[in-house]
Each structure stands twice: as structure tokens, then as C-alpha cells.
Amino acid sequence: MIVPEESLAPYIERLASLRTRLGLPPKTEFKWNPSEGPLHKNWDALREARPQMLQDAQDLDIAAVVVICATDRMPDSWGKEKIQMEMLTYLYERVSMVLDNAGDSGILIADQPPGDRTDEKQWLGRALALTENGTQYIAPDPNRIVLPVLTARSDHLDLLQPADLVTAATTALIAGSEHAAPYRGLIKGLLAKNWLDGQGGTGLKLFPDADHSPHNLRNLFYWAFGETWYTKVSQFGSKLLPTTSGRTRPATDSGTPSRRTTCTRRRAAHEHRQHDSHVGRHPQGRTGDALLPDPADVRRGGRAVSHRRGHREVLRADLPDLAHHLGVDAAG
């Protein structure tokens, strides 16, 4: 979450008011699906708290950046540590770009990583390299992220709690969970945009997403949030996302695909040409015809979610750790 300085105290005050209204103890931690505490399985309170927290964030001009990795689509050579570092790099780059576009500075605070103090020290060491050396695309700038990345416990720092909510809800939407569908509009309104007015790749980064990859996840920007163009800021343009294929039915009311999509390279290119003939060229760039993967296959009712590779099922879509059960890691 990217919280403007003038919104820090007001948002904390709104969380305190929300706890009072729900009859919760003052230090209750808000999470997407708490495993303990006053909100554990308190579905009525959670259904009231979630949209209120998201709406309050929008009202106070708070933005979100979420990075999601489909770990079962990554090469075998990519271990857990390498994936986590790549996700942190993507997150750092996008927060830096949003701050740069606004001409602002910021402090980056992460939820305390799991494990002991040694694990946390190693994580902080890897994060320190980002602020000291930058990345391939972002030069180190002490006027943007002004301190090394810090960590804190989310139950001690209120502002980390909406980050948990947004990350979990976004992951659930990408996975096709109907439990997250009521929050689609609020999440989309929070995701940061680039200067080409696109959210895909900025407010929400999915990977793998390379143009040449057969496991490219970009079509999920359409299935989850209805985006039809993927903007490439570095190339000053956009690419058309595939929204239909020969065997795809229209999206369900929740916006998720009603059955598995099969999309060959030839059919995808053909449909791009057909779509161009109806809607014309995008004013900011030309269309693309990269092969994208099938979206998640979602059975109605949120009872099971599977991916094209490695069948993984979830007995309930509203689980405390969707990332673990779906083979998806997320940061935000």
C-alpha cells in the first residue's frame, strides 16, 4: 500500500472507528481470513470490515501495488529464495515508479517475514541491496525510497493490515474465487496506474509474463479486472489482450471464465486481427499477438480451483493462505 503522508493518521483513525463499530477489542488485527483472534470465522464482521477498509483507502487516495507469481509455472531452476527476491525487486520497482511519477518520497515497510531472527536478517540483507544498488530498470535514488527497507509486525502496525487484505483479495480474484468477487471494483480502484493509465504491470504485476513464454499470465488481467490492453511503459505503447477464443464462453457474472480456454497461437493471432477490424488500433500503441496461457478453470460455487499444470484443488476458496494452496506467491 502506498499511503500519502496526510492520510496516515486519518486511516488509522478510521480503522479504530471500524473496530468500535464492530464491537472488537482496540488492538484487533484485520486480515483477509484471520486464523485466530476475535475475527476468526467471524464472517459477518469480516464481510463488513473488508469493503469498508478498501473504501476508506480509496477515499484517502491510498494506492496499492501487488506482485503475484504462479510458482508452478516457473522453471525448475527457480527456487523459493530466487522467486521471493524477484518478487521483492518487482515490488520495489513499481513503488519507486509510482513515487517518481508523483514526485514524492517514501519509506518502505514490510510485514515481518516468517522464521527466526536469522531469516529476517538475511531477508533484510537482500532488501538492502535494492536501496543501495537499485535494479536493472530503477537507479538508486535516496529522494524516492529514503531508507533501507524496514520490517514490522502487522499486529503492531495498522497500516500493514490493509496491505494483507488487498494482497489476499487480489490473489483470490486472480485465482477465480467467487468469494472475492464483491471486492473486484474496490480492488481495481486501488491498484496504482502508470502514466499511460494502465494498471497491468504496474499496480498488479503477474509473472511469468514474458512475451515469448507459453506460461504468460497476462490474459488474467482481463479475466480478473476486465482490462483489454496491457501497457508497456518502457516501450511507450500497449498490447491488446485476448478476451475470447474459439472455445471460450462469455465470462460469468463474477467476471471469471465459465470454462477452460484453449488458445493456439494461430487462433490468438486471428482473433487479434478480427478484434482490430472492429475496435481499431489503440492510440498509444500497436496490438500484439503473443501466445497467452489458459485462465484458471473455475468450477461454479467456489468449491474448487485448478490450474492447467498440476491439478491443485481447494475445498474452500476463502482460505487463509490462497497462495499456498494455489501454488501462487504474492507480495504487496
PDB file of C-alpha atoms in Angstrom, residues 70-78 207-208 213-217 260-261 293-297 305-313 325-328:
ATOM      1  CA  ALA A  70       2.423 -18.634 -10.285  1.00  0.00           C
ATOM      2  CA  THR A  71       5.195 -20.776  -8.836  1.00  0.00           C
ATOM      3  CA  ASP A  72       4.155 -23.947 -10.674  1.00  0.00           C
ATOM      4  CA  ARG A  73       4.719 -22.145 -13.988  1.00  0.00           C
ATOM      5  CA  MET A  74       8.286 -21.142 -13.119  1.00  0.00           C
ATOM      6  CA  PRO A  75      11.340 -23.106 -14.319  1.00  0.00           C
ATOM      7  CA  ASP A  76      12.546 -25.854 -12.005  1.00  0.00           C
ATOM      8  CA  SER A  77      15.805 -23.963 -11.502  1.00  0.00           C
ATOM      9  CA  TRP A  78      13.942 -21.154  -9.740  1.00  0.00           C
ATOM     10  CA  PHE A 207       4.714 -13.407 -13.612  1.00  0.00           C
ATOM     11  CA  PRO A 208       5.776 -15.259 -15.613  1.00  0.00           C
ATOM     12  CA  SER A 213       6.665 -17.586 -22.543  1.00  0.00           C
ATOM     13  CA  PRO A 214       3.959 -20.232 -23.143  1.00  0.00           C
ATOM     14  CA  HIS A 215       3.016 -19.729 -19.467  1.00  0.00           C
ATOM     15  CA  ASN A 216       2.401 -15.991 -19.817  1.00  0.00           C
ATOM     16  CA  LEU A 217      -0.301 -14.873 -17.354  1.00  0.00           C
ATOM     17  CA  ARG A 260     -11.309 -23.636 -19.703  1.00  0.00           C
ATOM     18  CA  THR A 261      -9.996 -21.565 -22.597  1.00  0.00           C
ATOM     19  CA  PRO A 293      -1.988 -19.295 -21.286  1.00  0.00           C
ATOM     20  CA  ASP A 294      -5.381 -20.587 -20.364  1.00  0.00           C
ATOM     21  CA  PRO A 295      -7.037 -18.708 -17.493  1.00  0.00           C
ATOM     22  CA  ALA A 296      -7.753 -20.656 -14.331  1.00  0.00           C
ATOM     23  CA  ASP A 297     -10.565 -23.167 -14.703  1.00  0.00           C
ATOM     24  CA  VAL A 305      -9.886 -24.070  -8.348  1.00  0.00           C
ATOM     25  CA  SER A 306      -7.405 -25.699 -10.673  1.00  0.00           C
ATOM     26  CA  HIS A 307      -4.583 -24.616 -12.954  1.00  0.00           C
ATOM     27  CA  ARG A 308      -3.683 -26.031 -16.343  1.00  0.00           C
ATOM     28  CA  ARG A 309      -0.467 -27.539 -14.996  1.00  0.00           C
ATOM     29  CA  GLY A 310      -0.517 -29.686 -11.877  1.00  0.00           C
ATOM     30  CA  HIS A 311      -4.120 -30.117 -10.736  1.00  0.00           C
ATOM     31  CA  ARG A 312      -4.489 -28.365  -7.389  1.00  0.00           C
ATOM     32  CA  GLU A 313      -7.818 -28.225  -5.593  1.00  0.00           C
ATOM     33  CA  HIS A 325      -2.948 -23.833  -1.852  1.00  0.00           C
ATOM     34  CA  LEU A 326      -2.913 -22.464  -5.405  1.00  0.00           C
ATOM     35  CA  GLY A 327       0.832 -22.534  -5.984  1.00  0.00           C
ATOM     36  CA  VAL A 328       0.775 -18.725  -6.139  1.00  0.00           C
TER      37      VAL A 328
END
